[in-house]
mmCIF file of C-alpha atoms in Angstrom:
data_model
loop_
_atom_site.group_PDB
_atom_site.id
_atom_site.type_symbol
_atom_site.label_atom_id
_atom_site.label_comp_id
_atom_site.label_asym_id
_atom_site.label_seq_id
_atom_site.Cartn_x
_atom_site.Cartn_y
_atom_site.Cartn_z
ATOM 1 C CA MET F 1 50.962 60.862 -52.393
ATOM 2 C CA PRO F 2 52.272 58.091 -50.071
ATOM 3 C CA ARG F 3 54.649 59.482 -47.496
ATOM 4 C CA PRO F 4 58.255 58.226 -47.771
ATOM 5 C CA ASP F 5 58.315 57.043 -44.142
ATOM 6 C CA PHE F 6 55.106 55.050 -44.698
ATOM 7 C CA PRO F 7 55.442 53.279 -48.056
ATOM 8 C CA ALA F 8 52.310 51.952 -49.716
ATOM 9 C CA PRO F 9 51.755 48.325 -48.634
ATOM 10 C CA SER F 10 51.706 45.577 -51.242
ATOM 11 C CA ALA F 11 48.498 43.846 -52.276
ATOM 12 C CA HIS F 12 49.766 40.612 -50.674
ATOM 13 C CA SER F 13 50.261 42.214 -47.262
ATOM 14 C CA LEU F 14 46.856 43.863 -47.564
ATOM 15 C CA VAL F 15 45.144 40.549 -48.269
ATOM 16 C CA ARG F 16 46.795 38.966 -45.220
ATOM 17 C CA ALA F 17 45.726 41.900 -43.041
ATOM 18 C CA ILE F 18 42.142 41.785 -44.379
ATOM 19 C CA HIS F 19 41.668 38.128 -43.488
ATOM 20 C CA ALA F 20 43.360 38.532 -40.109
ATOM 21 C CA ALA F 21 40.777 41.232 -39.316
ATOM 22 C CA SER F 22 37.983 38.635 -39.546
ATOM 23 C CA LEU F 23 39.209 37.303 -36.189
ATOM 24 C CA ASN F 24 40.081 40.667 -34.668
ATOM 25 C CA THR F 25 37.733 43.567 -35.373
ATOM 26 C CA SER F 26 40.129 46.048 -33.759
ATOM 27 C CA ALA F 27 42.484 45.440 -36.718
ATOM 28 C CA TRP F 28 40.122 47.008 -39.271
ATOM 29 C CA PRO F 29 41.301 50.638 -38.788
ATOM 30 C CA GLU F 30 44.864 49.539 -39.621
ATOM 31 C CA VAL F 31 43.576 47.562 -42.634
ATOM 32 C CA LEU F 32 41.806 50.670 -43.919
ATOM 33 C CA GLU F 33 44.920 52.755 -43.289
ATOM 34 C CA GLN F 34 46.938 50.317 -45.408
ATOM 35 C CA LEU F 35 44.234 50.474 -48.089
ATOM 36 C CA ARG F 36 44.289 54.286 -47.971
ATOM 37 C CA ARG F 37 48.038 54.355 -48.601
ATOM 38 C CA HIS F 38 47.860 51.581 -51.189
ATOM 39 C CA LEU F 39 45.337 53.540 -53.287
ATOM 40 C CA ASP F 40 46.899 56.958 -52.561
ATOM 41 C CA ALA F 41 43.711 58.298 -50.962
ATOM 42 C CA ARG F 42 42.834 60.774 -48.229
ATOM 43 C CA VAL F 43 40.006 58.892 -46.507
ATOM 44 C CA VAL F 44 38.757 55.296 -46.452
ATOM 45 C CA THR F 45 35.613 54.211 -44.593
ATOM 46 C CA LEU F 46 33.860 50.897 -44.079
ATOM 47 C CA GLY F 47 30.243 51.571 -43.258
ATOM 48 C CA HIS F 48 26.541 51.088 -43.884
ATOM 49 C CA HIS F 49 24.161 53.402 -45.744
ATOM 50 C CA ALA F 50 20.422 53.064 -45.098
ATOM 51 C CA PHE F 51 18.509 53.992 -48.249
ATOM 52 C CA THR F 52 15.164 54.360 -46.461
ATOM 53 C CA THR F 53 16.401 57.047 -44.066
ATOM 54 C CA GLY F 54 19.552 58.303 -45.777
ATOM 55 C CA SER F 55 21.489 57.722 -42.581
ATOM 56 C CA GLU F 56 25.050 56.506 -42.679
ATOM 57 C CA SER F 57 26.941 54.664 -39.961
ATOM 58 C CA THR F 58 30.670 54.131 -40.177
ATOM 59 C CA MET F 59 32.091 51.021 -38.594
ATOM 60 C CA PHE F 60 35.750 51.889 -39.228
ATOM 61 C CA GLU F 61 37.709 54.657 -40.951
ATOM 62 C CA ALA F 62 41.213 55.781 -41.844
ATOM 63 C CA SER F 63 41.711 59.459 -42.569
ATOM 64 C CA ASP F 64 44.465 62.045 -42.851
ATOM 65 C CA THR F 65 41.921 64.886 -42.713
ATOM 66 C CA GLY F 66 40.929 64.517 -39.068
ATOM 67 C CA SER F 67 37.413 63.540 -38.003
ATOM 68 C CA PHE F 68 35.395 62.471 -41.025
ATOM 69 C CA SER F 69 32.619 59.994 -40.232
ATOM 70 C CA GLN F 70 30.993 62.018 -37.474
ATOM 71 C CA ASP F 71 30.642 64.998 -39.802
ATOM 72 C CA MET F 72 29.530 62.789 -42.704
ATOM 73 C CA ALA F 73 26.581 61.545 -40.634
ATOM 74 C CA VAL F 74 25.180 65.091 -40.553
ATOM 75 C CA PHE F 75 25.182 65.352 -44.367
ATOM 76 C CA SER F 76 24.515 61.718 -45.306
ATOM 77 C CA ALA F 77 20.824 62.274 -46.144
ATOM 78 C CA HIS F 78 21.939 64.750 -48.857
ATOM 79 C CA ASN F 79 24.661 62.520 -50.316
ATOM 80 C CA PRO F 80 24.047 62.438 -54.120
ATOM 81 C CA TRP F 81 26.187 59.308 -54.500
ATOM 82 C CA PHE F 82 23.353 57.338 -52.853
ATOM 83 C CA LEU F 83 20.407 58.530 -54.941
ATOM 84 C CA SER F 84 19.566 55.040 -56.255
ATOM 85 C CA SER F 85 19.804 51.784 -54.344
ATOM 86 C CA ASP F 86 19.837 49.902 -57.680
ATOM 87 C CA ASP F 87 23.449 50.980 -58.219
ATOM 88 C CA TYR F 88 24.648 49.166 -55.112
ATOM 89 C CA VAL F 89 24.958 45.584 -56.289
ATOM 90 C CA PRO F 90 27.183 43.387 -54.067
ATOM 91 C CA GLY F 91 30.650 43.057 -55.590
ATOM 92 C CA ARG F 92 30.349 46.157 -57.761
ATOM 93 C CA VAL F 93 33.133 48.744 -57.809
ATOM 94 C CA MET F 94 32.225 52.189 -59.146
ATOM 95 C CA SER F 95 33.587 55.687 -59.204
ATOM 96 C CA GLY F 96 31.716 58.723 -58.018
ATOM 97 C CA GLU F 97 31.569 60.028 -61.599
ATOM 98 C CA GLU F 98 29.578 56.947 -62.644
ATOM 99 C CA LEU F 99 26.898 58.022 -60.152
ATOM 100 C CA ILE F 100 26.974 61.784 -60.725
ATOM 101 C CA ASP F 101 29.344 63.863 -62.878
ATOM 102 C CA HIS F 102 31.623 66.420 -61.263
ATOM 103 C CA ASP F 103 29.766 69.472 -62.625
ATOM 104 C CA ALA F 104 26.479 68.261 -61.125
ATOM 105 C CA LEU F 105 28.206 67.255 -57.888
ATOM 106 C CA ARG F 106 29.718 70.736 -57.456
ATOM 107 C CA ARG F 107 26.230 72.254 -57.585
ATOM 108 C CA THR F 108 25.027 70.263 -54.549
ATOM 109 C CA ASP F 109 24.983 71.369 -50.920
ATOM 110 C CA PHE F 110 26.775 68.120 -50.111
ATOM 111 C CA TYR F 111 29.781 69.271 -52.103
ATOM 112 C CA ARG F 112 29.700 72.915 -51.004
ATOM 113 C CA ARG F 113 29.134 72.233 -47.290
ATOM 114 C CA PHE F 114 30.932 68.915 -46.771
ATOM 115 C CA LEU F 115 33.355 67.871 -49.499
ATOM 116 C CA LYS F 116 34.799 71.248 -50.525
ATOM 117 C CA PRO F 117 35.721 72.412 -46.977
ATOM 118 C CA ARG F 118 37.722 69.166 -46.643
ATOM 119 C CA GLY F 119 39.286 69.461 -50.086
ATOM 120 C CA LEU F 120 37.654 66.229 -51.322
ATOM 121 C CA LEU F 121 36.052 65.411 -54.661
ATOM 122 C CA HIS F 122 36.775 61.933 -56.018
ATOM 123 C CA LEU F 123 35.099 58.722 -54.806
ATOM 124 C CA LEU F 124 35.794 55.051 -55.408
ATOM 125 C CA CYS F 125 33.190 52.748 -53.850
ATOM 126 C CA GLY F 126 33.043 48.967 -53.452
ATOM 127 C CA VAL F 127 29.791 47.292 -52.412
ATOM 128 C CA VAL F 128 30.370 44.593 -49.806
ATOM 129 C CA ASP F 129 26.772 43.621 -49.186
ATOM 130 C CA GLN F 130 23.246 44.868 -49.813
ATOM 131 C CA ARG F 131 20.106 44.094 -47.859
ATOM 132 C CA ALA F 132 16.560 45.417 -48.163
ATOM 133 C CA ARG F 133 17.271 48.500 -46.077
ATOM 134 C CA GLY F 134 20.788 49.425 -47.088
ATOM 135 C CA ALA F 135 24.279 48.514 -48.234
ATOM 136 C CA HIS F 136 27.683 47.962 -46.638
ATOM 137 C CA CYS F 137 30.368 49.735 -48.642
ATOM 138 C CA VAL F 138 34.057 50.534 -48.731
ATOM 139 C CA SER F 139 34.262 54.220 -49.651
ATOM 140 C CA ILE F 140 37.576 55.763 -50.738
ATOM 141 C CA TYR F 141 38.026 59.509 -51.181
ATOM 142 C CA ARG F 142 40.674 61.554 -52.952
ATOM 143 C CA ALA F 143 41.360 65.285 -52.811
ATOM 144 C CA GLU F 144 40.151 67.701 -55.449
ATOM 145 C CA ASP F 145 43.730 68.415 -56.527
ATOM 146 C CA GLN F 146 44.445 64.703 -57.041
ATOM 147 C CA ASP F 147 43.696 62.693 -60.164
ATOM 148 C CA ALA F 148 40.432 60.772 -60.317
ATOM 149 C CA PHE F 149 40.635 57.040 -59.671
ATOM 150 C CA ASP F 150 41.657 55.332 -62.901
ATOM 151 C CA ALA F 151 40.792 51.875 -64.244
ATOM 152 C CA GLN F 152 43.844 50.314 -62.577
ATOM 153 C CA LYS F 153 42.834 51.526 -59.102
ATOM 154 C CA LYS F 154 39.285 50.402 -59.747
ATOM 155 C CA ALA F 155 40.537 46.933 -60.713
ATOM 156 C CA GLU F 156 42.772 46.777 -57.615
ATOM 157 C CA LEU F 157 39.847 47.583 -55.347
ATOM 158 C CA GLY F 158 37.769 44.950 -57.183
ATOM 159 C CA LEU F 159 40.303 42.259 -56.303
ATOM 160 C CA LEU F 160 40.609 43.402 -52.698
ATOM 161 C CA LEU F 161 36.831 43.756 -52.344
ATOM 162 C CA ASP F 162 36.386 39.985 -52.693
ATOM 163 C CA HIS F 163 38.700 39.470 -49.723
ATOM 164 C CA ILE F 164 37.039 42.217 -47.685
ATOM 165 C CA THR F 165 33.642 40.638 -48.345
ATOM 166 C CA LEU F 166 34.819 37.152 -47.323
ATOM 167 C CA SER F 167 36.468 38.530 -44.192
ATOM 168 C CA LEU F 168 33.422 40.510 -43.106
ATOM 169 C CA GLN F 169 30.964 37.705 -43.833
ATOM 170 C CA SER F 170 33.120 35.316 -41.816
ATOM 171 C CA GLN F 171 33.256 37.854 -38.999
ATOM 172 C CA TRP F 172 29.473 38.324 -39.077
ATOM 173 C CA ARG F 173 28.852 34.562 -38.984
ATOM 174 C CA TRP F 174 31.163 34.107 -36.030
ATOM 175 C CA GLN F 175 29.614 37.104 -34.269
ATOM 176 C CA GLU F 176 26.110 35.759 -34.840
ATOM 177 C CA ALA F 177 27.108 32.323 -33.522
ATOM 178 C CA ASP F 178 28.894 33.830 -30.530
ATOM 179 C CA ASP F 179 25.966 36.093 -29.653
ATOM 180 C CA LEU F 180 23.568 33.148 -29.862
ATOM 181 C CA ALA F 181 25.885 31.023 -27.716
ATOM 182 C CA GLN F 182 26.089 33.777 -25.112
ATOM 183 C CA ALA F 183 22.294 34.068 -25.039
ATOM 184 C CA LEU F 184 21.912 30.307 -24.559
ATOM 185 C CA LEU F 185 24.561 30.268 -21.839
ATOM 186 C CA SER F 186 22.736 33.093 -20.092
ATOM 187 C CA VAL F 187 19.572 30.955 -20.066
ATOM 188 C CA SER F 188 21.533 28.020 -18.671
ATOM 189 C CA ASP F 189 23.123 30.172 -15.991
ATOM 190 C CA HIS F 190 19.682 30.923 -14.556
ATOM 191 C CA ASP F 191 18.796 27.220 -14.410
ATOM 192 C CA THR F 192 19.029 25.961 -10.827
ATOM 193 C CA ARG F 193 20.021 22.485 -12.033
ATOM 194 C CA PRO F 194 23.810 21.967 -12.206
ATOM 195 C CA THR F 195 24.856 21.393 -15.824
ATOM 196 C CA LEU F 196 28.310 20.941 -17.345
ATOM 197 C CA LEU F 197 29.627 20.408 -20.862
ATOM 198 C CA VAL F 198 32.786 18.277 -20.839
ATOM 199 C CA THR F 199 35.218 16.710 -23.302
ATOM 200 C CA ALA F 200 35.956 12.988 -23.592
ATOM 201 C CA ASP F 201 38.758 13.607 -21.064
ATOM 202 C CA ALA F 202 36.165 15.075 -18.666
ATOM 203 C CA GLU F 203 37.596 18.575 -18.954
ATOM 204 C CA PRO F 204 34.747 21.097 -18.553
ATOM 205 C CA VAL F 205 34.343 23.594 -21.400
ATOM 206 C CA TYR F 206 31.284 25.129 -19.746
ATOM 207 C CA ARG F 207 29.545 24.977 -16.394
ATOM 208 C CA ASN F 208 26.557 26.990 -15.200
ATOM 209 C CA ARG F 209 26.453 28.762 -11.843
ATOM 210 C CA ALA F 210 24.612 25.935 -10.148
ATOM 211 C CA ALA F 211 27.328 23.503 -11.264
ATOM 212 C CA SER F 212 30.060 25.779 -9.918
ATOM 213 C CA ARG F 213 28.345 25.867 -6.525
ATOM 214 C CA LEU F 214 27.959 22.082 -6.544
ATOM 215 C CA LEU F 215 31.636 21.563 -7.362
ATOM 216 C CA ASP F 216 32.666 23.970 -4.595
ATOM 217 C CA GLN F 217 30.658 21.851 -2.158
ATOM 218 C CA GLY F 218 32.048 18.571 -3.524
ATOM 219 C CA HIS F 219 28.557 17.119 -3.497
ATOM 220 C CA GLY F 220 28.778 14.053 -5.741
ATOM 221 C CA LEU F 221 31.094 15.780 -8.222
ATOM 222 C CA CYS F 222 34.352 17.696 -7.879
ATOM 223 C CA MET F 223 37.399 18.778 -9.850
ATOM 224 C CA ASP F 224 40.637 16.815 -9.903
ATOM 225 C CA GLY F 225 42.983 19.303 -11.505
ATOM 226 C CA LEU F 226 41.381 20.094 -14.868
ATOM 227 C CA ARG F 227 39.113 17.020 -14.892
ATOM 228 C CA LEU F 228 35.602 16.477 -13.614
ATOM 229 C CA VAL F 229 35.457 13.421 -11.352
ATOM 230 C CA ALA F 230 33.049 11.784 -8.964
ATOM 231 C CA ALA F 231 33.632 12.986 -5.409
ATOM 232 C CA SER F 232 33.586 9.395 -4.156
ATOM 233 C CA PRO F 233 36.596 7.335 -5.346
ATOM 234 C CA ALA F 234 34.279 4.328 -5.701
ATOM 235 C CA ASP F 235 32.270 6.144 -8.407
ATOM 236 C CA ARG F 236 35.141 7.643 -10.401
ATOM 237 C CA ARG F 237 35.811 4.842 -12.851
ATOM 238 C CA LEU F 238 32.117 4.484 -13.724
ATOM 239 C CA LEU F 239 31.734 8.211 -14.433
ATOM 240 C CA GLN F 240 34.949 8.317 -16.468
ATOM 241 C CA GLN F 241 33.967 5.331 -18.620
ATOM 242 C CA THR F 242 30.470 6.708 -19.193
ATOM 243 C CA ILE F 243 31.800 10.072 -20.376
ATOM 244 C CA GLU F 244 34.375 8.434 -22.666
ATOM 245 C CA ARG F 245 31.761 6.138 -24.210
ATOM 246 C CA LEU F 246 29.148 8.812 -24.889
ATOM 247 C CA ALA F 247 31.740 11.236 -26.288
ATOM 248 C CA ARG F 248 32.324 8.769 -29.132
ATOM 249 C CA VAL F 249 28.717 8.418 -30.297
ATOM 250 C CA ASP F 250 26.402 10.522 -32.424
ATOM 251 C CA PRO F 251 23.510 11.959 -30.350
ATOM 252 C CA ALA F 252 21.116 10.804 -33.102
ATOM 253 C CA ASP F 253 22.166 7.145 -32.773
ATOM 254 C CA ALA F 254 20.208 4.676 -30.679
ATOM 255 C CA SER F 255 23.417 3.885 -28.804
ATOM 256 C CA ALA F 256 23.475 7.479 -27.585
ATOM 257 C CA ALA F 257 20.699 6.935 -25.028
ATOM 258 C CA PRO F 258 21.627 8.920 -21.903
ATOM 259 C CA SER F 259 23.112 7.122 -18.923
ATOM 260 C CA VAL F 260 21.813 7.795 -15.428
ATOM 261 C CA LEU F 261 24.317 7.412 -12.586
ATOM 262 C CA THR F 262 23.909 7.645 -8.833
ATOM 263 C CA LEU F 263 26.928 9.307 -7.227
ATOM 264 C CA ALA F 264 27.512 9.247 -3.490
ATOM 265 C CA GLY F 265 27.333 12.547 -1.664
ATOM 266 C CA PRO F 266 29.225 13.715 1.421
ATOM 267 C CA PRO F 267 28.380 12.038 4.764
ATOM 268 C CA GLY F 268 24.907 13.057 5.914
ATOM 269 C CA LEU F 269 23.781 14.221 2.459
ATOM 270 C CA PRO F 270 21.848 12.181 -0.118
ATOM 271 C CA ALA F 271 23.382 10.792 -3.279
ATOM 272 C CA ILE F 272 22.917 12.772 -6.473
ATOM 273 C CA VAL F 273 21.482 11.464 -9.721
ATOM 274 C CA VAL F 274 23.470 12.492 -12.788
ATOM 275 C CA VAL F 275 22.303 12.232 -16.395
ATOM 276 C CA VAL F 276 25.200 11.869 -18.852
ATOM 277 C CA ARG F 277 24.213 12.612 -22.446
ATOM 278 C CA ALA F 278 26.088 12.784 -25.781
ATOM 279 C CA ALA F 279 26.216 16.356 -27.102
ATOM 280 C CA GLY F 280 27.866 15.829 -30.500
ATOM 281 C CA GLN F 281 31.255 16.850 -31.849
ATOM 282 C CA VAL F 282 32.887 20.247 -32.208
ATOM 283 C CA PHE F 283 36.168 21.326 -33.761
ATOM 284 C CA ALA F 284 38.885 21.839 -31.149
ATOM 285 C CA ARG F 285 41.501 24.359 -32.267
ATOM 286 C CA GLN F 286 44.114 23.043 -29.829
ATOM 287 C CA ALA F 287 43.803 19.495 -31.167
ATOM 288 C CA GLY F 288 43.238 20.493 -34.788
ATOM 289 C CA ALA F 289 40.412 17.956 -35.010
ATOM 290 C CA ARG F 290 36.814 17.370 -33.982
ATOM 291 C CA GLN F 291 36.153 15.991 -30.519
ATOM 292 C CA GLY F 292 33.081 14.694 -28.766
ATOM 293 C CA LEU F 293 31.347 16.590 -25.999
ATOM 294 C CA VAL F 294 29.117 15.276 -23.246
ATOM 295 C CA VAL F 295 26.505 16.985 -21.087
ATOM 296 C CA VAL F 296 26.643 16.102 -17.395
ATOM 297 C CA ALA F 297 23.445 17.257 -15.677
ATOM 298 C CA VAL F 298 22.422 16.751 -12.065
ATOM 299 C CA ARG F 299 18.772 15.733 -11.753
ATOM 300 C CA GLY F 300 18.506 14.637 -8.138
ATOM 301 C CA GLY F 301 20.080 15.190 -4.737
ATOM 302 C CA ASN F 302 19.589 18.695 -3.386
ATOM 303 C CA VAL F 303 18.093 19.949 -6.632
ATOM 304 C CA SER F 304 14.604 21.368 -6.210
ATOM 305 C CA HIS F 305 11.825 20.010 -8.417
ATOM 306 C CA ASP F 306 8.351 21.396 -9.032
ATOM 307 C CA PRO F 307 5.799 18.535 -9.213
ATOM 308 C CA ALA F 308 3.244 20.847 -10.848
ATOM 309 C CA ARG F 309 5.536 21.207 -13.887
ATOM 310 C CA CYS F 310 6.788 17.626 -13.943
ATOM 311 C CA GLU F 311 6.710 15.904 -17.329
ATOM 312 C CA PHE F 312 7.267 12.555 -15.616
ATOM 313 C CA ALA F 313 4.095 12.984 -13.514
ATOM 314 C CA ARG F 314 2.044 13.863 -16.603
ATOM 315 C CA GLN F 315 3.398 10.983 -18.670
ATOM 316 C CA TYR F 316 2.599 8.361 -16.017
ATOM 317 C CA GLU F 317 -0.640 10.068 -14.919
ATOM 318 C CA LEU F 318 0.375 10.502 -11.298
ATOM 319 C CA THR F 319 -2.112 12.150 -8.961
ATOM 320 C CA ALA F 320 -1.120 15.447 -7.341
ATOM 321 C CA ALA F 321 -0.189 13.633 -4.122
ATOM 322 C CA GLN F 322 1.809 10.975 -5.996
ATOM 323 C CA ALA F 323 3.596 13.672 -7.986
ATOM 324 C CA LYS F 324 4.682 15.410 -4.765
ATOM 325 C CA VAL F 325 5.976 12.144 -3.302
ATOM 326 C CA SER F 326 7.814 11.289 -6.522
ATOM 327 C CA ALA F 327 9.393 14.762 -6.699
ATOM 328 C CA LEU F 328 10.722 14.528 -3.127
ATOM 329 C CA VAL F 329 12.065 11.007 -3.689
ATOM 330 C CA PHE F 330 13.670 12.302 -6.905
ATOM 331 C CA ALA F 331 15.287 15.060 -4.824
ATOM 332 C CA GLY F 332 16.910 12.420 -2.638
ATOM 333 C CA GLN F 333 14.716 12.657 0.442
ATOM 334 C CA SER F 334 14.143 9.634 2.674
ATOM 335 C CA LEU F 335 10.630 8.347 3.359
ATOM 336 C CA ALA F 336 10.740 9.859 6.848
ATOM 337 C CA THR F 337 11.708 13.256 5.403
ATOM 338 C CA VAL F 338 9.008 12.997 2.733
ATOM 339 C CA SER F 339 6.502 12.200 5.471
ATOM 340 C CA ARG F 340 7.469 15.278 7.466
ATOM 341 C CA SER F 341 7.610 17.510 4.368
ATOM 342 C CA LEU F 342 4.074 16.563 3.274
ATOM 343 C CA ASN F 343 2.654 16.197 6.793
ATOM 344 C CA LEU F 344 1.644 12.596 6.032
ATOM 345 C CA SER F 345 2.196 9.357 7.876
ATOM 346 C CA GLU F 346 4.971 7.102 6.624
ATOM 347 C CA ASN F 347 2.370 4.439 5.831
ATOM 348 C CA THR F 348 0.545 6.887 3.560
ATOM 349 C CA VAL F 349 3.809 7.803 1.850
ATOM 350 C CA ARG F 350 4.576 4.088 1.335
ATOM 351 C CA SER F 351 1.088 3.588 -0.136
ATOM 352 C CA HIS F 352 1.632 6.450 -2.607
ATOM 353 C CA LEU F 353 5.054 5.086 -3.481
ATOM 354 C CA LYS F 354 3.649 1.592 -4.119
ATOM 355 C CA GLN F 355 1.090 3.049 -6.510
ATOM 356 C CA ILE F 356 3.832 5.035 -8.269
ATOM 357 C CA PHE F 357 5.879 1.837 -8.710
ATOM 358 C CA GLN F 358 2.861 0.153 -10.296
ATOM 359 C CA LYS F 359 2.156 3.021 -12.698
ATOM 360 C CA THR F 360 5.791 3.319 -13.773
ATOM 361 C CA ASP F 361 6.647 -0.400 -13.733
ATOM 362 C CA THR F 362 9.603 0.225 -11.423
ATOM 363 C CA HIS F 363 10.690 -1.894 -8.487
ATOM 364 C CA GLY F 364 12.549 0.401 -6.126
ATOM 365 C CA GLN F 365 13.283 4.015 -5.294
ATOM 366 C CA MET F 366 16.582 4.143 -7.219
ATOM 367 C CA GLU F 367 15.013 2.637 -10.339
ATOM 368 C CA LEU F 368 12.215 5.187 -10.010
ATOM 369 C CA VAL F 369 14.701 8.044 -9.686
ATOM 370 C CA HIS F 370 16.641 6.892 -12.760
ATOM 371 C CA LEU F 371 13.468 6.647 -14.841
ATOM 372 C CA HIS F 372 12.361 10.064 -13.594
ATOM 373 C CA ALA F 373 15.724 11.548 -14.617
ATOM 374 C CA ARG F 374 15.467 10.100 -18.142
ATOM 375 C CA VAL F 375 11.946 11.361 -18.735
ATOM 376 C CA CYS F 376 11.697 14.709 -16.988
ATOM 377 C CA THR F 377 12.998 17.803 -18.740
ATOM 378 C CA ALA F 378 10.880 20.423 -16.945
ATOM 379 C CA LEU F 379 12.675 23.344 -15.342
ATOM 380 C CA PRO F 380 12.647 23.350 -11.569
#
């Protein structure tokens, strides 16, 4: 019976707690404890039973009998309540007696070695979800000296089961999306090209490690409070307007073509080439509305570039030598530096560059760099 100092919670408070748990998995044990008291039970578990192996894993439990789930795992393969997977239809609520009558249950090792030592007999089970290999269930146990679960308790669990299912499915979707996002961010973090995701107000919502290093150096880009700005005051308005414009457009629209900007670097260092690209809209909880995001990616300056993997070189059919010259120009090196890097005369470098201009229909190094940044997506 419910203890006087812990009255059984109402169905309304239970529903609120169930949906709150979709955003906070650590709240599920308290939800199950409320459910245990609400249905006057000894044990409530939320877990998964694998029909192919008979194994049972408990995600959360509430019990007044001490440890339950760990011991259950030892006997789960002999659990007669899981003899047929056909019984476990999502949304179904059933009593243990519907699966096996009490006389037959008492003749099993599962009863003699697991249930009886804990004083348990009655089961009420709600099926949250079933997949090919098993089912997620809410399992509720009463003591042998208690009454079996009646039709009213079964109906109450049926109503609550809908909310539990919605809460868990929401939690699983968010978890799947979050895990995928973390995997993608991990890939980005290993990219040596600085990349940031910013709002229309130029507030970064993500930056990879290379971008953090670039911002620390103040090379072309830096932070002004919470906002990403060009390091050179002369470039700030252009960058701001570009971000604001692209944050308003759909990436699928023709007007969403990426913009390529050249931002001045610190004295003695080359300028950087930045590609600003629309990334679509996401819902912002703080604003209560959708807002546009923009990718800011550095594609020149001190960023290394492998000519052997260069999509730009393949598209414009550059020779190996031309590809190396183009890659070094793209990285912001002067003709003299390119000459020294490739151990070629400056005249030879100029000859290669002239041929590159002809193949790409460009008319200067900066135009070449901007075209290169638009075309090339190869990893460095």
